[in-house]
Amino acid sequence: MRFFKFAAVSLVMIFFLMLGIAISDAYAGNYLGEFCWQDEEGGITKLAVTDMGNGHFLLNGIWTGDEGEIGVVHGNAEIVGDKVYITITNVSSGEYGICSWMGLCILELATLNGNHEGLSIYYDRASGEIDLDYNSGTLTFIPCPE
C-alpha cells in the first residue's frame, strides 16, 4: 500500500513539474537582440528587444549622453500599421543631480527612424531646485557601437 501512495504522489509531482515547464516556455518571449538609435544631440540609446508576440515588445537597455552620461532605460513598443509606437522611461544620475525622462517615440516600421517627445524632470542637489522641461527631436536607427 505504501508503494502505491509513493508512486501516486511521485506521478502527481512529475505531472505538475512537466506542466510548470510547459507553462514557463509558453509565456517566454523571443529575444531579438540589441538595437540602437542616435538622437540629434549625439546621445545613443541601446535597447534589448524581446518580442512578446502579436506586435508587443519589451525594451530595456542603456542611454549614453553626448557627454558620457549614463541612463537606465525601459519601456515597451507596439506595432500599429506602418509605425512603431514606443513608450520609454530613462533615469540618469550624475555628480550634480538626477534626471528622469519619460516619452513617446514614433518610428517608421520600414526604417526604424522617427521622432521622440517627452518630459524631463531634473533635480539639482546643490540648490534643491526641480526643473520640468518638454523636449522633442529626431531618432536615427544606427548600428550599435561596441
PDB file of C-alpha atoms in Angstrom:
ATOM      1  CA  MET A   1       0.000   0.000   0.000  1.00  0.00           C
ATOM      2  CA  ARG A   2       2.846   2.389   0.824  1.00  0.00           C
ATOM      3  CA  PHE A   3       4.347   1.747  -2.591  1.00  0.00           C
ATOM      4  CA  PHE A   4       1.129   2.807  -4.348  1.00  0.00           C
ATOM      5  CA  LYS A   5       0.903   6.006  -2.291  1.00  0.00           C
ATOM      6  CA  PHE A   6       4.545   6.802  -3.091  1.00  0.00           C
ATOM      7  CA  ALA A   7       4.007   6.042  -6.790  1.00  0.00           C
ATOM      8  CA  ALA A   8       0.829   8.139  -6.949  1.00  0.00           C
ATOM      9  CA  VAL A   9       2.468  11.123  -5.216  1.00  0.00           C
ATOM     10  CA  SER A  10       5.521  10.797  -7.462  1.00  0.00           C
ATOM     11  CA  LEU A  11       3.395  10.726 -10.616  1.00  0.00           C
ATOM     12  CA  VAL A  12       1.428  13.801  -9.499  1.00  0.00           C
ATOM     13  CA  MET A  13       4.670  15.667  -8.727  1.00  0.00           C
ATOM     14  CA  ILE A  14       6.152  14.739 -12.119  1.00  0.00           C
ATOM     15  CA  PHE A  15       2.945  15.848 -13.844  1.00  0.00           C
ATOM     16  CA  PHE A  16       2.997  19.264 -12.141  1.00  0.00           C
ATOM     17  CA  LEU A  17       6.716  19.654 -12.822  1.00  0.00           C
ATOM     18  CA  MET A  18       6.168  18.976 -16.525  1.00  0.00           C
ATOM     19  CA  LEU A  19       3.155  21.312 -16.557  1.00  0.00           C
ATOM     20  CA  GLY A  20       5.256  24.050 -14.944  1.00  0.00           C
ATOM     21  CA  ILE A  21       7.981  23.662 -17.551  1.00  0.00           C
ATOM     22  CA  ALA A  22       5.421  23.795 -20.389  1.00  0.00           C
ATOM     23  CA  ILE A  23       3.737  26.898 -18.964  1.00  0.00           C
ATOM     24  CA  SER A  24       7.015  28.764 -18.436  1.00  0.00           C
ATOM     25  CA  ASP A  25       8.044  28.039 -22.041  1.00  0.00           C
ATOM     26  CA  ALA A  26       4.657  29.169 -23.346  1.00  0.00           C
ATOM     27  CA  TYR A  27       4.987  32.603 -21.726  1.00  0.00           C
ATOM     28  CA  ALA A  28       8.645  33.187 -22.624  1.00  0.00           C
ATOM     29  CA  GLY A  29       9.383  35.932 -25.132  1.00  0.00           C
ATOM     30  CA  ASN A  30      11.671  35.741 -28.128  1.00  0.00           C
ATOM     31  CA  TYR A  31      14.811  37.853 -27.630  1.00  0.00           C
ATOM     32  CA  LEU A  32      15.539  39.721 -30.883  1.00  0.00           C
ATOM     33  CA  GLY A  33      18.852  41.351 -29.937  1.00  0.00           C
ATOM     34  CA  GLU A  34      20.129  44.881 -29.375  1.00  0.00           C
ATOM     35  CA  PHE A  35      19.009  47.851 -31.448  1.00  0.00           C
ATOM     36  CA  CYS A  36      20.426  51.404 -31.312  1.00  0.00           C
ATOM     37  CA  TRP A  37      19.278  54.942 -32.076  1.00  0.00           C
ATOM     38  CA  GLN A  38      21.093  58.257 -32.011  1.00  0.00           C
ATOM     39  CA  ASP A  39      19.321  61.496 -31.152  1.00  0.00           C
ATOM     40  CA  GLU A  40      20.074  64.901 -32.675  1.00  0.00           C
ATOM     41  CA  GLU A  41      22.334  65.817 -29.730  1.00  0.00           C
ATOM     42  CA  GLY A  42      24.521  62.728 -30.157  1.00  0.00           C
ATOM     43  CA  GLY A  43      23.060  60.588 -27.372  1.00  0.00           C
ATOM     44  CA  ILE A  44      22.753  56.885 -28.105  1.00  0.00           C
ATOM     45  CA  THR A  45      20.022  54.580 -26.839  1.00  0.00           C
ATOM     46  CA  LYS A  46      20.833  50.850 -26.935  1.00  0.00           C
ATOM     47  CA  LEU A  47      17.817  48.620 -26.325  1.00  0.00           C
ATOM     48  CA  ALA A  48      17.491  44.874 -25.868  1.00  0.00           C
ATOM     49  CA  VAL A  49      14.232  43.954 -27.609  1.00  0.00           C
ATOM     50  CA  THR A  50      12.069  40.978 -26.673  1.00  0.00           C
ATOM     51  CA  ASP A  51       9.139  40.014 -28.910  1.00  0.00           C
ATOM     52  CA  MET A  52       6.225  39.027 -26.690  1.00  0.00           C
ATOM     53  CA  GLY A  53       4.029  38.130 -29.675  1.00  0.00           C
ATOM     54  CA  ASN A  54       1.251  39.818 -31.663  1.00  0.00           C
ATOM     55  CA  GLY A  55       3.198  43.057 -32.184  1.00  0.00           C
ATOM     56  CA  HIS A  56       4.029  43.601 -28.475  1.00  0.00           C
ATOM     57  CA  PHE A  57       7.671  44.183 -27.463  1.00  0.00           C
ATOM     58  CA  LEU A  58       9.503  44.706 -24.161  1.00  0.00           C
ATOM     59  CA  LEU A  59      12.505  47.041 -24.126  1.00  0.00           C
ATOM     60  CA  ASN A  60      15.359  47.538 -21.690  1.00  0.00           C
ATOM     61  CA  GLY A  61      18.807  48.977 -22.030  1.00  0.00           C
ATOM     62  CA  ILE A  62      21.066  51.951 -21.625  1.00  0.00           C
ATOM     63  CA  TRP A  63      21.267  55.545 -22.812  1.00  0.00           C
ATOM     64  CA  THR A  64      24.651  57.244 -23.203  1.00  0.00           C
ATOM     65  CA  GLY A  65      24.580  61.030 -23.470  1.00  0.00           C
ATOM     66  CA  ASP A  66      26.833  63.121 -25.680  1.00  0.00           C
ATOM     67  CA  GLU A  67      28.977  63.988 -22.619  1.00  0.00           C
ATOM     68  CA  GLY A  68      29.184  60.385 -21.379  1.00  0.00           C
ATOM     69  CA  GLU A  69      26.179  60.452 -19.027  1.00  0.00           C
ATOM     70  CA  ILE A  70      24.628  57.030 -18.430  1.00  0.00           C
ATOM     71  CA  GLY A  71      20.929  56.319 -18.013  1.00  0.00           C
ATOM     72  CA  VAL A  72      18.981  53.132 -17.484  1.00  0.00           C
ATOM     73  CA  VAL A  73      16.092  52.687 -19.935  1.00  0.00           C
ATOM     74  CA  HIS A  74      12.967  50.542 -20.012  1.00  0.00           C
ATOM     75  CA  GLY A  75       9.715  50.581 -21.916  1.00  0.00           C
ATOM     76  CA  ASN A  76       7.532  48.834 -24.434  1.00  0.00           C
ATOM     77  CA  ALA A  77       6.775  49.036 -28.134  1.00  0.00           C
ATOM     78  CA  GLU A  78       3.693  48.325 -30.222  1.00  0.00           C
ATOM     79  CA  ILE A  79       3.441  47.940 -33.979  1.00  0.00           C
ATOM     80  CA  VAL A  80       0.370  49.678 -35.403  1.00  0.00           C
ATOM     81  CA  GLY A  81       0.136  49.727 -39.195  1.00  0.00           C
ATOM     82  CA  ASP A  82       3.420  51.050 -40.606  1.00  0.00           C
ATOM     83  CA  LYS A  83       4.521  52.697 -37.328  1.00  0.00           C
ATOM     84  CA  VAL A  84       6.243  51.565 -34.146  1.00  0.00           C
ATOM     85  CA  TYR A  85       4.990  53.359 -31.019  1.00  0.00           C
ATOM     86  CA  ILE A  86       7.398  53.260 -28.083  1.00  0.00           C
ATOM     87  CA  THR A  87       6.999  54.445 -24.511  1.00  0.00           C
ATOM     88  CA  ILE A  88      10.280  54.883 -22.685  1.00  0.00           C
ATOM     89  CA  THR A  89      11.477  55.871 -19.237  1.00  0.00           C
ATOM     90  CA  ASN A  90      15.125  56.857 -18.760  1.00  0.00           C
ATOM     91  CA  VAL A  91      16.770  57.739 -15.442  1.00  0.00           C
ATOM     92  CA  SER A  92      20.313  59.043 -15.064  1.00  0.00           C
ATOM     93  CA  SER A  93      22.227  60.389 -12.093  1.00  0.00           C
ATOM     94  CA  GLY A  94      25.364  62.475 -12.035  1.00  0.00           C
ATOM     95  CA  GLU A  95      27.551  64.474  -9.709  1.00  0.00           C
ATOM     96  CA  TYR A  96      25.152  67.419  -9.573  1.00  0.00           C
ATOM     97  CA  GLY A  97      21.712  65.869  -9.785  1.00  0.00           C
ATOM     98  CA  ILE A  98      19.316  63.267 -11.060  1.00  0.00           C
ATOM     99  CA  CYS A  99      17.246  63.358 -14.238  1.00  0.00           C
ATOM    100  CA  SER A 100      14.272  61.305 -15.389  1.00  0.00           C
ATOM    101  CA  TRP A 101      12.870  61.398 -18.918  1.00  0.00           C
ATOM    102  CA  MET A 102       9.541  59.901 -19.914  1.00  0.00           C
ATOM    103  CA  GLY A 103       8.461  59.992 -23.510  1.00  0.00           C
ATOM    104  CA  LEU A 104       6.921  58.676 -26.670  1.00  0.00           C
ATOM    105  CA  CYS A 105       8.826  57.680 -29.786  1.00  0.00           C
ATOM    106  CA  ILE A 106       7.119  57.112 -33.124  1.00  0.00           C
ATOM    107  CA  LEU A 107       9.228  55.276 -35.700  1.00  0.00           C
ATOM    108  CA  GLU A 108       8.644  54.279 -39.302  1.00  0.00           C
ATOM    109  CA  LEU A 109       8.450  50.478 -39.388  1.00  0.00           C
ATOM    110  CA  ALA A 110      10.391  50.305 -42.679  1.00  0.00           C
ATOM    111  CA  THR A 111      13.444  52.294 -41.480  1.00  0.00           C
ATOM    112  CA  LEU A 112      13.082  52.473 -37.666  1.00  0.00           C
ATOM    113  CA  ASN A 113      13.866  56.211 -37.917  1.00  0.00           C
ATOM    114  CA  GLY A 114      11.470  58.658 -36.314  1.00  0.00           C
ATOM    115  CA  ASN A 115      10.742  61.280 -33.696  1.00  0.00           C
ATOM    116  CA  HIS A 116      10.562  61.493 -29.926  1.00  0.00           C
ATOM    117  CA  GLU A 117       8.916  63.838 -27.476  1.00  0.00           C
ATOM    118  CA  GLY A 118       8.730  63.774 -23.739  1.00  0.00           C
ATOM    119  CA  LEU A 119       9.108  65.392 -20.367  1.00  0.00           C
ATOM    120  CA  SER A 120      12.261  65.539 -18.304  1.00  0.00           C
ATOM    121  CA  ILE A 121      12.459  66.219 -14.589  1.00  0.00           C
ATOM    122  CA  TYR A 122      15.827  67.353 -13.232  1.00  0.00           C
ATOM    123  CA  TYR A 123      16.680  67.735  -9.550  1.00  0.00           C
ATOM    124  CA  ASP A 124      19.728  69.880  -8.714  1.00  0.00           C
ATOM    125  CA  ARG A 125      21.243  68.582  -5.467  1.00  0.00           C
ATOM    126  CA  ALA A 126      23.087  71.807  -4.604  1.00  0.00           C
ATOM    127  CA  SER A 127      20.172  74.209  -4.976  1.00  0.00           C
ATOM    128  CA  GLY A 128      17.316  71.790  -4.314  1.00  0.00           C
ATOM    129  CA  GLU A 129      15.567  73.125  -7.418  1.00  0.00           C
ATOM    130  CA  ILE A 130      13.464  70.949  -9.671  1.00  0.00           C
ATOM    131  CA  ASP A 131      13.200  71.732 -13.381  1.00  0.00           C
ATOM    132  CA  LEU A 132      10.441  70.331 -15.605  1.00  0.00           C
ATOM    133  CA  ASP A 133      11.105  70.525 -19.343  1.00  0.00           C
ATOM    134  CA  TYR A 134       9.462  69.389 -22.576  1.00  0.00           C
ATOM    135  CA  ASN A 135      11.707  68.305 -25.435  1.00  0.00           C
ATOM    136  CA  SER A 136      11.388  66.696 -28.828  1.00  0.00           C
ATOM    137  CA  GLY A 137      13.627  65.682 -31.686  1.00  0.00           C
ATOM    138  CA  THR A 138      14.619  63.022 -34.163  1.00  0.00           C
ATOM    139  CA  LEU A 139      15.908  59.480 -33.762  1.00  0.00           C
ATOM    140  CA  THR A 140      18.151  57.787 -36.312  1.00  0.00           C
ATOM    141  CA  PHE A 141      18.479  53.985 -36.356  1.00  0.00           C
ATOM    142  CA  ILE A 142      22.209  53.127 -36.288  1.00  0.00           C
ATOM    143  CA  PRO A 143      24.452  50.071 -35.904  1.00  0.00           C
ATOM    144  CA  CYS A 144      25.151  49.559 -32.218  1.00  0.00           C
ATOM    145  CA  PRO A 145      28.596  50.746 -31.112  1.00  0.00           C
ATOM    146  CA  GLU A 146      30.771  48.296 -29.201  1.00  0.00           C
TER     147      GLU A 146
END
